[in-house]
mmCIF file with all atom_site columns, C-alpha atoms in Angstrom:
data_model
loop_
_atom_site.group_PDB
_atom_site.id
_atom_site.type_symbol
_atom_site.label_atom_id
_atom_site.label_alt_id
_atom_site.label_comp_id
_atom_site.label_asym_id
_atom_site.label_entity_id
_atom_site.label_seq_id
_atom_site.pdbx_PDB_ins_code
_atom_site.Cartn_x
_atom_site.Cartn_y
_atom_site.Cartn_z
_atom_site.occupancy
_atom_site.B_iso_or_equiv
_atom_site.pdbx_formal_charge
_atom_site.auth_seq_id
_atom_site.auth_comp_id
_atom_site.auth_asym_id
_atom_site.auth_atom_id
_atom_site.pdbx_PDB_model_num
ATOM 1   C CA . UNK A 1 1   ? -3.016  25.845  6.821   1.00 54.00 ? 1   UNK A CA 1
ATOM 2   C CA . UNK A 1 2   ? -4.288  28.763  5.078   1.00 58.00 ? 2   UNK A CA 1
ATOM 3   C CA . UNK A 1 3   ? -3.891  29.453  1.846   1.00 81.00 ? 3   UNK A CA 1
ATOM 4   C CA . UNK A 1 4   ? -0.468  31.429  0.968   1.00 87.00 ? 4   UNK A CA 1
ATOM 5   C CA . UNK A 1 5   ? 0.754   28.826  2.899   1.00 90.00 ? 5   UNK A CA 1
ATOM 6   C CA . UNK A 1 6   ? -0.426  25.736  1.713   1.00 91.00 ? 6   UNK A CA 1
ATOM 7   C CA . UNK A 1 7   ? 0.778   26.620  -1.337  1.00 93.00 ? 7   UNK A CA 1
ATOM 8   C CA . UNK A 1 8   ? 3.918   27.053  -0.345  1.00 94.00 ? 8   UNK A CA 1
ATOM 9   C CA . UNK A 1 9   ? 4.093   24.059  1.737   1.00 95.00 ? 9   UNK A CA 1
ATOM 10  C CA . UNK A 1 10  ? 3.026   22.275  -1.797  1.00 95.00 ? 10  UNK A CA 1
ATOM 11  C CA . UNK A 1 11  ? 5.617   23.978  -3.689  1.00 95.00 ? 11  UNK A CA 1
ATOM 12  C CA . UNK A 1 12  ? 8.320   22.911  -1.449  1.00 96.00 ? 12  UNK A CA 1
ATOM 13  C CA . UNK A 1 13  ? 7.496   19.292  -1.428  1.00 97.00 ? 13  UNK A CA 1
ATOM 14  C CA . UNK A 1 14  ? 7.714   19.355  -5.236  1.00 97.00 ? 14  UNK A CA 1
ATOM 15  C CA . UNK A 1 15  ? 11.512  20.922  -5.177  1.00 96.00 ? 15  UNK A CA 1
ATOM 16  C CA . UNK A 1 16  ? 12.825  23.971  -4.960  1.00 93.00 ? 16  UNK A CA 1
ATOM 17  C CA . UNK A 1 17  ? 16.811  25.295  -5.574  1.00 88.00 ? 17  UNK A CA 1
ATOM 18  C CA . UNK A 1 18  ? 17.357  24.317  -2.191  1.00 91.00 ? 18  UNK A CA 1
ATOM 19  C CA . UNK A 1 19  ? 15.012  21.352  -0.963  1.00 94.00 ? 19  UNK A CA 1
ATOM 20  C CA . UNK A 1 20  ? 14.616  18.118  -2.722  1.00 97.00 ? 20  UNK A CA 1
ATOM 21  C CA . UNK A 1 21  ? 11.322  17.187  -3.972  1.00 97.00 ? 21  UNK A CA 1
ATOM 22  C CA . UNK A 1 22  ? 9.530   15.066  -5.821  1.00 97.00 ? 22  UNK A CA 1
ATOM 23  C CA . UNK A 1 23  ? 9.659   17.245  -9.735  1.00 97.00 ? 23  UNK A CA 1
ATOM 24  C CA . UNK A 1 24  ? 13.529  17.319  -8.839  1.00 97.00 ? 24  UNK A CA 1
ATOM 25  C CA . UNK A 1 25  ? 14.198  13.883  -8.000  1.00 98.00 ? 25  UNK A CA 1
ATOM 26  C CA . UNK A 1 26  ? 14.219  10.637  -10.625 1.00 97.00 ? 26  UNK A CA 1
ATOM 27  C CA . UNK A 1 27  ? 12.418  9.327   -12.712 1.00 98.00 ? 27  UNK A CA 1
ATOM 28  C CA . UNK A 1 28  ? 9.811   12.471  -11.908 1.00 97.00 ? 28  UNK A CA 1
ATOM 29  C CA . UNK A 1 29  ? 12.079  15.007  -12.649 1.00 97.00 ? 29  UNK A CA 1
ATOM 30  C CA . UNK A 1 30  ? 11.479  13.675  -16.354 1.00 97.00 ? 30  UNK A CA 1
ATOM 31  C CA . UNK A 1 31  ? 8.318   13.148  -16.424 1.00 96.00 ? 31  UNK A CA 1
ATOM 32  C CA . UNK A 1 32  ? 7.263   16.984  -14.887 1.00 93.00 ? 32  UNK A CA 1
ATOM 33  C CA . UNK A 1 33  ? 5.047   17.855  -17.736 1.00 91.00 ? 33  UNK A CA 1
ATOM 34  C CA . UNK A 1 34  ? 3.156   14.888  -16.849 1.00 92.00 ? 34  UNK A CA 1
ATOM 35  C CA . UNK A 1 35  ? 1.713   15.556  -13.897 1.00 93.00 ? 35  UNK A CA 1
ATOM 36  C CA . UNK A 1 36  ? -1.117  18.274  -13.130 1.00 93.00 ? 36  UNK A CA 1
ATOM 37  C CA . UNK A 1 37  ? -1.740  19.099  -9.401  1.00 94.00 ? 37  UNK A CA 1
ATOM 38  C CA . UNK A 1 38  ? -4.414  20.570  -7.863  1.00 94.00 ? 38  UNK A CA 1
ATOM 39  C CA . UNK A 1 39  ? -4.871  22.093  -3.990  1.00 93.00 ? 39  UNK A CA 1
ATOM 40  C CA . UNK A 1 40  ? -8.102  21.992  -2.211  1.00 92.00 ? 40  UNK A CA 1
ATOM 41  C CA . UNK A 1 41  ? -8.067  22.387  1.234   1.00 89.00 ? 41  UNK A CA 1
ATOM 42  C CA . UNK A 1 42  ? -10.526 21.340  4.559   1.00 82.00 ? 42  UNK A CA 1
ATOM 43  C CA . UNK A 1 43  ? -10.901 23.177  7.163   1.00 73.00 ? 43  UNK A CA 1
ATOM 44  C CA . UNK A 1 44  ? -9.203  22.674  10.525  1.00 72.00 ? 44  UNK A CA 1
ATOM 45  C CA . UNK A 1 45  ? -9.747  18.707  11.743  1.00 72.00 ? 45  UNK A CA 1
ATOM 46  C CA . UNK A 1 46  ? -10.751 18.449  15.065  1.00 75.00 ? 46  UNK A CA 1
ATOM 47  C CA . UNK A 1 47  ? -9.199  14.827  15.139  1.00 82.00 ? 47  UNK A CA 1
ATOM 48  C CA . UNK A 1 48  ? -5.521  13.836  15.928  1.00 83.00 ? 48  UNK A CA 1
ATOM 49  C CA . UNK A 1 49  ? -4.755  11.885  12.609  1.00 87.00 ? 49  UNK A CA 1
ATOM 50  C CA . UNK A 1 50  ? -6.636  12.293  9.202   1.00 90.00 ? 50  UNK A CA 1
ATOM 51  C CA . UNK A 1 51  ? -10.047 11.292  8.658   1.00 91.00 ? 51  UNK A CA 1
ATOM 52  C CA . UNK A 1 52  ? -10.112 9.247   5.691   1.00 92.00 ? 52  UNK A CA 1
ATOM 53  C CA . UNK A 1 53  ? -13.816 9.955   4.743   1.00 91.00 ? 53  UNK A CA 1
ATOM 54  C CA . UNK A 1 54  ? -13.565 13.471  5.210   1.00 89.00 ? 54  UNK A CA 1
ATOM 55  C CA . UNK A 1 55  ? -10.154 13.488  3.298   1.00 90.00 ? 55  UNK A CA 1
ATOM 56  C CA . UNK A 1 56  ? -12.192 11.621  0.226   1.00 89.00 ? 56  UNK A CA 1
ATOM 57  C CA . UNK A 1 57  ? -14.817 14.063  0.124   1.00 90.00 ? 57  UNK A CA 1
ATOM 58  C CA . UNK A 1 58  ? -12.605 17.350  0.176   1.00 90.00 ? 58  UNK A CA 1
ATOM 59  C CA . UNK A 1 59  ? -10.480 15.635  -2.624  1.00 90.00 ? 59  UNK A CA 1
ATOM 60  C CA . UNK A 1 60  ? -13.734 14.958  -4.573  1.00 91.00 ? 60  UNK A CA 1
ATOM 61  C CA . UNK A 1 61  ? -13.386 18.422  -5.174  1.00 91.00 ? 61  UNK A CA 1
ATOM 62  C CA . UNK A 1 62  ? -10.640 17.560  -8.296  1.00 90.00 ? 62  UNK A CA 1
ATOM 63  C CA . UNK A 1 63  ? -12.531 14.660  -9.719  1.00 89.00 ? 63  UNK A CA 1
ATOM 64  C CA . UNK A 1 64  ? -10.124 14.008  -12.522 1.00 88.00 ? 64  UNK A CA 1
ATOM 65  C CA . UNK A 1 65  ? -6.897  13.326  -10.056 1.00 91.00 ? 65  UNK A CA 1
ATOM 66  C CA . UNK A 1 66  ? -5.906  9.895   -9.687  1.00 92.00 ? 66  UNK A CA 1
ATOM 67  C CA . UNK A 1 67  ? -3.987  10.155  -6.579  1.00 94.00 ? 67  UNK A CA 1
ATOM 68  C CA . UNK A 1 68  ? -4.841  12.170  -3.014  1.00 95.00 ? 68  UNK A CA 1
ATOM 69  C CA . UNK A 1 69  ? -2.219  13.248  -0.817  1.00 96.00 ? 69  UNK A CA 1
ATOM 70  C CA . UNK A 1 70  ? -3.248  14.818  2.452   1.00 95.00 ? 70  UNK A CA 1
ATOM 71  C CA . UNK A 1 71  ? -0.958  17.571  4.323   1.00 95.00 ? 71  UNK A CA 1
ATOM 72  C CA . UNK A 1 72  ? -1.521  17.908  7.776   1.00 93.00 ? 72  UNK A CA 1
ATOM 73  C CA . UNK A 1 73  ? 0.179   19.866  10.560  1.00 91.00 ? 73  UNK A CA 1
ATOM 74  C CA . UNK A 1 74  ? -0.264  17.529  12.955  1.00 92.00 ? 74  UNK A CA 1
ATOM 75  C CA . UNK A 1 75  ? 1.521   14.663  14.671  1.00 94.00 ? 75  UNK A CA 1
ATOM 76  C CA . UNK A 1 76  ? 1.231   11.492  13.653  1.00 95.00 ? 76  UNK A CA 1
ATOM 77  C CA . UNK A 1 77  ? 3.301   8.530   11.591  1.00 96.00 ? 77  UNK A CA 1
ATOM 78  C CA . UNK A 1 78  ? 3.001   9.792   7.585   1.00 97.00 ? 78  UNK A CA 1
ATOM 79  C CA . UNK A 1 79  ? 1.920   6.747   5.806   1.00 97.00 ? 79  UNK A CA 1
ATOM 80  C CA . UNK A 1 80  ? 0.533   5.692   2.191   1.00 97.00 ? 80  UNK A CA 1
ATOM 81  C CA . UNK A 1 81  ? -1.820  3.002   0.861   1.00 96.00 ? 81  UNK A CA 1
ATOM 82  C CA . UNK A 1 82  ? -0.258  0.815   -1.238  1.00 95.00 ? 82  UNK A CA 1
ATOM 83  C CA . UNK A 1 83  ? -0.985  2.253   -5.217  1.00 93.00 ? 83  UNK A CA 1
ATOM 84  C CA . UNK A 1 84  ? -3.547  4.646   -3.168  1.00 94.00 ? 84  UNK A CA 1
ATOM 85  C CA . UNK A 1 85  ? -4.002  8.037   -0.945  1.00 95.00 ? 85  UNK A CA 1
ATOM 86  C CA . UNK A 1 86  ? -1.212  9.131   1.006   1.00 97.00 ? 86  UNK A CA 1
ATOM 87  C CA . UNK A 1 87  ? -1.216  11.013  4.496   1.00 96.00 ? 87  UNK A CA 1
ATOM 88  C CA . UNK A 1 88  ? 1.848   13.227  5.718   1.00 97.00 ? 88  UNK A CA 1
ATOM 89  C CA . UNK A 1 89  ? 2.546   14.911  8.867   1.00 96.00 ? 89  UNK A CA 1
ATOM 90  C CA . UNK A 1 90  ? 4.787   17.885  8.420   1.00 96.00 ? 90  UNK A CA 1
ATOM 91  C CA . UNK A 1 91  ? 4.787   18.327  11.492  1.00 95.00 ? 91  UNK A CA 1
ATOM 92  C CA . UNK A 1 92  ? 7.145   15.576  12.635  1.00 90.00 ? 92  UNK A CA 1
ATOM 93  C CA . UNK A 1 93  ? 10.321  16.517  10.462  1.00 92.00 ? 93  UNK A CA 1
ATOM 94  C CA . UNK A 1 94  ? 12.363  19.843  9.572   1.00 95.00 ? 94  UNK A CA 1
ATOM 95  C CA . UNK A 1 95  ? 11.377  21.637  6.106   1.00 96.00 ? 95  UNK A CA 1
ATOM 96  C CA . UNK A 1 96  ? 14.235  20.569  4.812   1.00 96.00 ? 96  UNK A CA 1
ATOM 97  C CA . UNK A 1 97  ? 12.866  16.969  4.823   1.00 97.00 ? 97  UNK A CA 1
ATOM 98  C CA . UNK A 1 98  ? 9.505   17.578  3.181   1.00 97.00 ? 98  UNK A CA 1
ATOM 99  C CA . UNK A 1 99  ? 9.851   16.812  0.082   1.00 97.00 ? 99  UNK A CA 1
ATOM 100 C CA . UNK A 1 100 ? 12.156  13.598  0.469   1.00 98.00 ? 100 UNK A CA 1
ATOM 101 C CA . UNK A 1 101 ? 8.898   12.058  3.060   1.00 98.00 ? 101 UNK A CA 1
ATOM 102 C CA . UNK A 1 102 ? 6.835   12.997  -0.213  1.00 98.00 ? 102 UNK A CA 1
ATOM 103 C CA . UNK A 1 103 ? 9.283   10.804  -1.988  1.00 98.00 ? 103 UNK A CA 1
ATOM 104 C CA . UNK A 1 104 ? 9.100   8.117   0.034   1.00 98.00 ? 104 UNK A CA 1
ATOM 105 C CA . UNK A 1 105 ? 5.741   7.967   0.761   1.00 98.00 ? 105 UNK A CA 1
ATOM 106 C CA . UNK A 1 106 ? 4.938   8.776   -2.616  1.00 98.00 ? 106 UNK A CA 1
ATOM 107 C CA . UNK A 1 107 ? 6.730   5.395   -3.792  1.00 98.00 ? 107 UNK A CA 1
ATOM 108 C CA . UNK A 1 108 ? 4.496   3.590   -2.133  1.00 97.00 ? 108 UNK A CA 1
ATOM 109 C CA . UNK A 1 109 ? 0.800   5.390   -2.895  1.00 97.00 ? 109 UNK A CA 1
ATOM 110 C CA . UNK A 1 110 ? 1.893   6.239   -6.839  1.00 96.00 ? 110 UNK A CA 1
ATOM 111 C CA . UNK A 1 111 ? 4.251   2.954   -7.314  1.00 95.00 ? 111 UNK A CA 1
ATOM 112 C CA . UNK A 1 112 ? 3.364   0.375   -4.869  1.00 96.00 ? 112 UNK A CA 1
ATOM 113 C CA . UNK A 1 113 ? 7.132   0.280   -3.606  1.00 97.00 ? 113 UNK A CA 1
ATOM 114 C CA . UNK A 1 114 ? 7.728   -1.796  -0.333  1.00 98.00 ? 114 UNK A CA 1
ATOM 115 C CA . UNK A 1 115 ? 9.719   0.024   2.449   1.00 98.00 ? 115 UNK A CA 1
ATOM 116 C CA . UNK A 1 116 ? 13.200  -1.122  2.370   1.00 98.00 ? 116 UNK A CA 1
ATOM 117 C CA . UNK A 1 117 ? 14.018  -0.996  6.340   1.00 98.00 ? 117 UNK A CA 1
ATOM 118 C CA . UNK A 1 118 ? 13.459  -3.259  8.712   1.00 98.00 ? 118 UNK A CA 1
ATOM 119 C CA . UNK A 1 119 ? 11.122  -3.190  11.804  1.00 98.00 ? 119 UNK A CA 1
ATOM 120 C CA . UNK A 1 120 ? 9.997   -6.279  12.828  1.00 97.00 ? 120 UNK A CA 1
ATOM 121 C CA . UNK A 1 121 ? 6.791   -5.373  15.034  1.00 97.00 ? 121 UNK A CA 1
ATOM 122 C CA . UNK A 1 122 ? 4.770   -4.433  11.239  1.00 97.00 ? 122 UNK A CA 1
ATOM 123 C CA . UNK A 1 123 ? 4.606   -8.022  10.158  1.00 97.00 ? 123 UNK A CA 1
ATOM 124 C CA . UNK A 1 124 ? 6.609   -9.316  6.792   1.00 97.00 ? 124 UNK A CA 1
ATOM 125 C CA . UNK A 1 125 ? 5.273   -7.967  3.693   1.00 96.00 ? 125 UNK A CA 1
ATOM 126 C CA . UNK A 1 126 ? 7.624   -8.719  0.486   1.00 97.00 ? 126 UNK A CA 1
ATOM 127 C CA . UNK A 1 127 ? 5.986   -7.356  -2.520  1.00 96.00 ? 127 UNK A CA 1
ATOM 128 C CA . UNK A 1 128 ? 7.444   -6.968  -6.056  1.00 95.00 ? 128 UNK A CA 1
ATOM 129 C CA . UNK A 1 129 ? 8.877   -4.691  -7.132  1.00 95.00 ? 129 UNK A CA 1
ATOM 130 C CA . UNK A 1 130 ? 11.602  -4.306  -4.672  1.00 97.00 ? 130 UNK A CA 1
ATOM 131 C CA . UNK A 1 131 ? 10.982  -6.709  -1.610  1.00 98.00 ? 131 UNK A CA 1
ATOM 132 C CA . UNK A 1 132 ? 11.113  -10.486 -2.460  1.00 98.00 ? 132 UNK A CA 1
ATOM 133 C CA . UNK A 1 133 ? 10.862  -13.282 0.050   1.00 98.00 ? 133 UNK A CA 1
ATOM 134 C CA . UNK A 1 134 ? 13.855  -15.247 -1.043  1.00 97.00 ? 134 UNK A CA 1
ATOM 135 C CA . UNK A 1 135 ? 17.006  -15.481 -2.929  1.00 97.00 ? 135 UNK A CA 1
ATOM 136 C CA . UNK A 1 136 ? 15.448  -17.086 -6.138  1.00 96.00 ? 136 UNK A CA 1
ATOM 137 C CA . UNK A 1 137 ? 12.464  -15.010 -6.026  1.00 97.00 ? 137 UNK A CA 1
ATOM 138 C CA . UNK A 1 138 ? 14.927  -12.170 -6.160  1.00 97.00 ? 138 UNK A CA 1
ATOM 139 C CA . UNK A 1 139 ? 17.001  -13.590 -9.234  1.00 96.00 ? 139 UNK A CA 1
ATOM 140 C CA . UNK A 1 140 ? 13.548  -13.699 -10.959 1.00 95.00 ? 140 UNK A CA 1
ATOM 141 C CA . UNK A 1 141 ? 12.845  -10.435 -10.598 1.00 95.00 ? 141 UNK A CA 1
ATOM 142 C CA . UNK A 1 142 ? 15.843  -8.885  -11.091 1.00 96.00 ? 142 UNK A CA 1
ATOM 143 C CA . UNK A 1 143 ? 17.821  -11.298 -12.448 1.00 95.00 ? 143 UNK A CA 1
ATOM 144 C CA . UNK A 1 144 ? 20.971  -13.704 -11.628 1.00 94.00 ? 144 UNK A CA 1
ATOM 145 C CA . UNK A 1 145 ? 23.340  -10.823 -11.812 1.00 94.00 ? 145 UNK A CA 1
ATOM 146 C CA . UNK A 1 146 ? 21.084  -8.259  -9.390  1.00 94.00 ? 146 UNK A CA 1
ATOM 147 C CA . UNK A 1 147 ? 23.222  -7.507  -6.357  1.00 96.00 ? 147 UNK A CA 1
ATOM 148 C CA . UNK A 1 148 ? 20.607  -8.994  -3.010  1.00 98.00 ? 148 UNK A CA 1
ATOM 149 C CA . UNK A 1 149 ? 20.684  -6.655  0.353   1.00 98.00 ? 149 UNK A CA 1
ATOM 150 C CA . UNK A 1 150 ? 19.234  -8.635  3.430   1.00 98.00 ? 150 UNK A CA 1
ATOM 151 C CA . UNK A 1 151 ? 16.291  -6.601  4.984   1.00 98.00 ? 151 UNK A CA 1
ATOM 152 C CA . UNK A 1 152 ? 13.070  -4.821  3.846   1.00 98.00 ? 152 UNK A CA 1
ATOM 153 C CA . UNK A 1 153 ? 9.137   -5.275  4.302   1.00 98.00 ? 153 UNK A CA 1
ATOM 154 C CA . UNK A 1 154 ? 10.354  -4.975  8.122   1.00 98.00 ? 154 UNK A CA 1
ATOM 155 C CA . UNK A 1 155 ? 12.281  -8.233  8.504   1.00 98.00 ? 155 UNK A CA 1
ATOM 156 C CA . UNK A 1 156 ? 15.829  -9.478  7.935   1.00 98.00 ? 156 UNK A CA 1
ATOM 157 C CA . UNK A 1 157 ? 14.655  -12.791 5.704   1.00 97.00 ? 157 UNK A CA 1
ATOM 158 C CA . UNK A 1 158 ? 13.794  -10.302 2.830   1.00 98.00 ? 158 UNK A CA 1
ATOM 159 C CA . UNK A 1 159 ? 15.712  -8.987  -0.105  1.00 98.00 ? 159 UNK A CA 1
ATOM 160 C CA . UNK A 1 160 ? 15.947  -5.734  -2.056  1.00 98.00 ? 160 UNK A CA 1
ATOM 161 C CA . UNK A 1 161 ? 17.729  -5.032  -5.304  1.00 97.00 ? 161 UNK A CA 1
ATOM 162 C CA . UNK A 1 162 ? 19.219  -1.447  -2.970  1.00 97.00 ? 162 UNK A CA 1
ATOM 163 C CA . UNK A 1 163 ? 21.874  -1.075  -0.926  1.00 96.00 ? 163 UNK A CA 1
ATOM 164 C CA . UNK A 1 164 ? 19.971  2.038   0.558   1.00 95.00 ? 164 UNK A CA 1
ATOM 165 C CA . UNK A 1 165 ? 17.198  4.337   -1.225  1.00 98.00 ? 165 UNK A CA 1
ATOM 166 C CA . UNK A 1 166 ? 14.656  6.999   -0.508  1.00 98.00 ? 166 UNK A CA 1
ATOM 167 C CA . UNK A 1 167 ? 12.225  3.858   0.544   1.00 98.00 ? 167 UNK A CA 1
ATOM 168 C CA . UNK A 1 168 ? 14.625  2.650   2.969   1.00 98.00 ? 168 UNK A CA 1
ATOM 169 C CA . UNK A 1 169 ? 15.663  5.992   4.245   1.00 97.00 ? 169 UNK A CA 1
ATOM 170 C CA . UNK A 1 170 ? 14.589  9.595   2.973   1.00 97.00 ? 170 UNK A CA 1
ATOM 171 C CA . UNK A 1 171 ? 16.658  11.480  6.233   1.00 96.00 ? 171 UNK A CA 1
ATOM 172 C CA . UNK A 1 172 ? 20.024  10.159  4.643   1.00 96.00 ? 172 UNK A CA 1
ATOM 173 C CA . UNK A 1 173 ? 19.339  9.048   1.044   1.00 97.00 ? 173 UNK A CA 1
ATOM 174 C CA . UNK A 1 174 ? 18.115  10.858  -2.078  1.00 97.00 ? 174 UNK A CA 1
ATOM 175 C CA . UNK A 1 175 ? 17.705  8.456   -4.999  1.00 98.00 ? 175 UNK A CA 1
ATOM 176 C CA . UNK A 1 176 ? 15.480  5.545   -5.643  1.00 98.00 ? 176 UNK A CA 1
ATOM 177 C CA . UNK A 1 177 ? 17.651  3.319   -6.986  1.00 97.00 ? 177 UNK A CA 1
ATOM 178 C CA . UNK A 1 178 ? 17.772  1.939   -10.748 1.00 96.00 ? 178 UNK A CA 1
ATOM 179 C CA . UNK A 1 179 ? 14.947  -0.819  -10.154 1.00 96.00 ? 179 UNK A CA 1
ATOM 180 C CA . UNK A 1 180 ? 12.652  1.262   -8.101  1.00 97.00 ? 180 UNK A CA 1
ATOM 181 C CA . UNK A 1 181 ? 12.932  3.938   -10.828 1.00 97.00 ? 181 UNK A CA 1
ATOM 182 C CA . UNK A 1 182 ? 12.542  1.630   -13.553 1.00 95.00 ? 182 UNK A CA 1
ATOM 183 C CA . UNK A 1 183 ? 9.381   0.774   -12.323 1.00 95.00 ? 183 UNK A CA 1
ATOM 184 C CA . UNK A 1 184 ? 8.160   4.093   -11.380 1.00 97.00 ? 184 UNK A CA 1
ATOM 185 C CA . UNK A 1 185 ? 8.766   4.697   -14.528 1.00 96.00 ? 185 UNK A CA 1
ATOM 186 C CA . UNK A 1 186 ? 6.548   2.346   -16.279 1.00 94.00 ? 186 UNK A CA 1
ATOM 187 C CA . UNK A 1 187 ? 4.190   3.235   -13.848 1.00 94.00 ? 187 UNK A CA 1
ATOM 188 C CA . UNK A 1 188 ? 4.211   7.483   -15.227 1.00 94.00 ? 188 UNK A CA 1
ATOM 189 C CA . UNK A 1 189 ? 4.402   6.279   -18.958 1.00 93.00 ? 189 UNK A CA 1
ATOM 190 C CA . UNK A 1 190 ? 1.320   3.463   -18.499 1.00 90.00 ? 190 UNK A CA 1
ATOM 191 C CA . UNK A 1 191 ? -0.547  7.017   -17.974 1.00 85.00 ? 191 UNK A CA 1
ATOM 192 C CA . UNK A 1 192 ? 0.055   8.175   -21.283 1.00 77.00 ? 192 UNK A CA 1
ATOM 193 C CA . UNK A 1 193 ? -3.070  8.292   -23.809 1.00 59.00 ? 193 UNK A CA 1
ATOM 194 C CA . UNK A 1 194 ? -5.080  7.000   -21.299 1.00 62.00 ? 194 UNK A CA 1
ATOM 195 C CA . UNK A 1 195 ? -7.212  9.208   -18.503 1.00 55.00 ? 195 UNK A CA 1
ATOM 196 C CA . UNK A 1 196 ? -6.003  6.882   -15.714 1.00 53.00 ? 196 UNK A CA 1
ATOM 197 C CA . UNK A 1 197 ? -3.233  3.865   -15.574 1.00 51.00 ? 197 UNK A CA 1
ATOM 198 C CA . UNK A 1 198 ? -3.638  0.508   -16.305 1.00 48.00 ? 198 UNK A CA 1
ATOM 199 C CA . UNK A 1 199 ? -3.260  -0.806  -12.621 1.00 51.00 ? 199 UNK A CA 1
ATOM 200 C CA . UNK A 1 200 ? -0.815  -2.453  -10.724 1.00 53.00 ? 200 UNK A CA 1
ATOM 201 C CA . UNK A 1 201 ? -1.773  -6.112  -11.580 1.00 48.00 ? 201 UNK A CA 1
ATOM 202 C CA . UNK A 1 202 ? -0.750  -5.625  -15.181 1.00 56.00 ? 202 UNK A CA 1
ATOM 203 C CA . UNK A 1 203 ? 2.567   -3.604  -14.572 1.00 57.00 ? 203 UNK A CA 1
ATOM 204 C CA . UNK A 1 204 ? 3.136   -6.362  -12.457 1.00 57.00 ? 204 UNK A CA 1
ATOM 205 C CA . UNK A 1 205 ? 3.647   -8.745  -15.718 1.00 51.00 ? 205 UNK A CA 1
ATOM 206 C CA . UNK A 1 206 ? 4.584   -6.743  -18.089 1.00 58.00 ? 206 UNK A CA 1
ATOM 207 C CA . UNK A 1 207 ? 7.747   -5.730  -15.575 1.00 55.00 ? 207 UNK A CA 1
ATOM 208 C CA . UNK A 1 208 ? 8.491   -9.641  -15.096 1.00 55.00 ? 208 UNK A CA 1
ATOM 209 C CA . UNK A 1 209 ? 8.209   -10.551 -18.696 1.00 49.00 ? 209 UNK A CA 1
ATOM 210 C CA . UNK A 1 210 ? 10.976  -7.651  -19.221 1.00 57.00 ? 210 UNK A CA 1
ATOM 211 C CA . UNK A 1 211 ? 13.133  -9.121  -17.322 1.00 55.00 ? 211 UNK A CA 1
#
């Protein structure tokens, strides 16, 4: 992409009047003066997907950013690693969809969010905060009242605390959902008067010993 429009690519992934994004969406949309972003860009890949290496050096360019997100304009399935860099094809979905795959992919590389749909063939991956393995692993998390939806972390034995959400589907839904924010949440404010967060691992328990 050259420059003019990478930029606006960028901008329209963070939210515009008309597109959804991820600085007009909750809990980010109250956090906006919390976030600084920076654009460097590589020049045309000659590979079909993302090289990761090549992606780490060009984003070595902004040494003091704590996350990477590559664009691309090629084909491929957008994913994210879990609390790490994320990797989006615009390519596969209309503009109007940008910024909600941001979303979504975003809840996994900034927040460590599970996807909430089911599709057997990727394995069975329950994570907290919004995939548990079982009924009573559920209730401890998000307590005996929490209404439990069958389904997420690809198989039907899981449960998550959302009917549907952004991580389950970002073509048809627009929120997170009040647990997934909550911890997103916690997540933005464990950056404050620090230069980076405080890692997963310790959200982790200070999320269950809120509960």
């Amino acid at each position: 992409m050259e420059s003019t429009e990478a930029i606006k690519t960028v901008n329209t992934m963070l939210g515009t009047n008309k597109i959804q994004g991820l600085l007009t969406t909750k809990p980010f949309s109250e956090y906006k003066g919390s976030f600084n972003i920076w654009l460097t860009e590589k020049e045309k890949s000659t590979t079909e997907t993302p090289d990761r290496k090549e992606t780490k050096i060009t984003a070595g360019r902004c040494p003091q950013a704590d996350k990477t997100i590559t664009i691309s304009d090629k084909k491929f399935r957008s994913y994210c690693y879990f609390s790490g860099d994320c990797y989006l094809s615009i390519a596969t979905k209309p503009q109007e969809y940008w910024g909600r795959l941001l979303l979504h992919e975003f809840g996994h590389g900034f927040g460590g969010l599970a996807d909430e749909y089911v599709e057997p063939e990727l394995g069975n991956k329950p994570r907290i905060p919004n995939c548990a393995p079982d009924e009573s692993t559920a209730k401890e998390w998000w307590g005996n009242d929490a209404e439990l939806y069958a389904g997420c972390s690809y198989v039907d034995d899981n449960y998550r605390p959302t009917k549907s959400s952004i991580m389950k589907s970002y073509l048809t839904q627009t929120i997170y959902g009040d647990i997934n924010e909550q911890y997103l949440t916690k997540i933005i404010q464990s950056y404050e008067n620090t230069t980076s967060g405080t890692g997963e691992y310790g959200l982790v328990q200070e999320y269950l010993l809120s509960k």
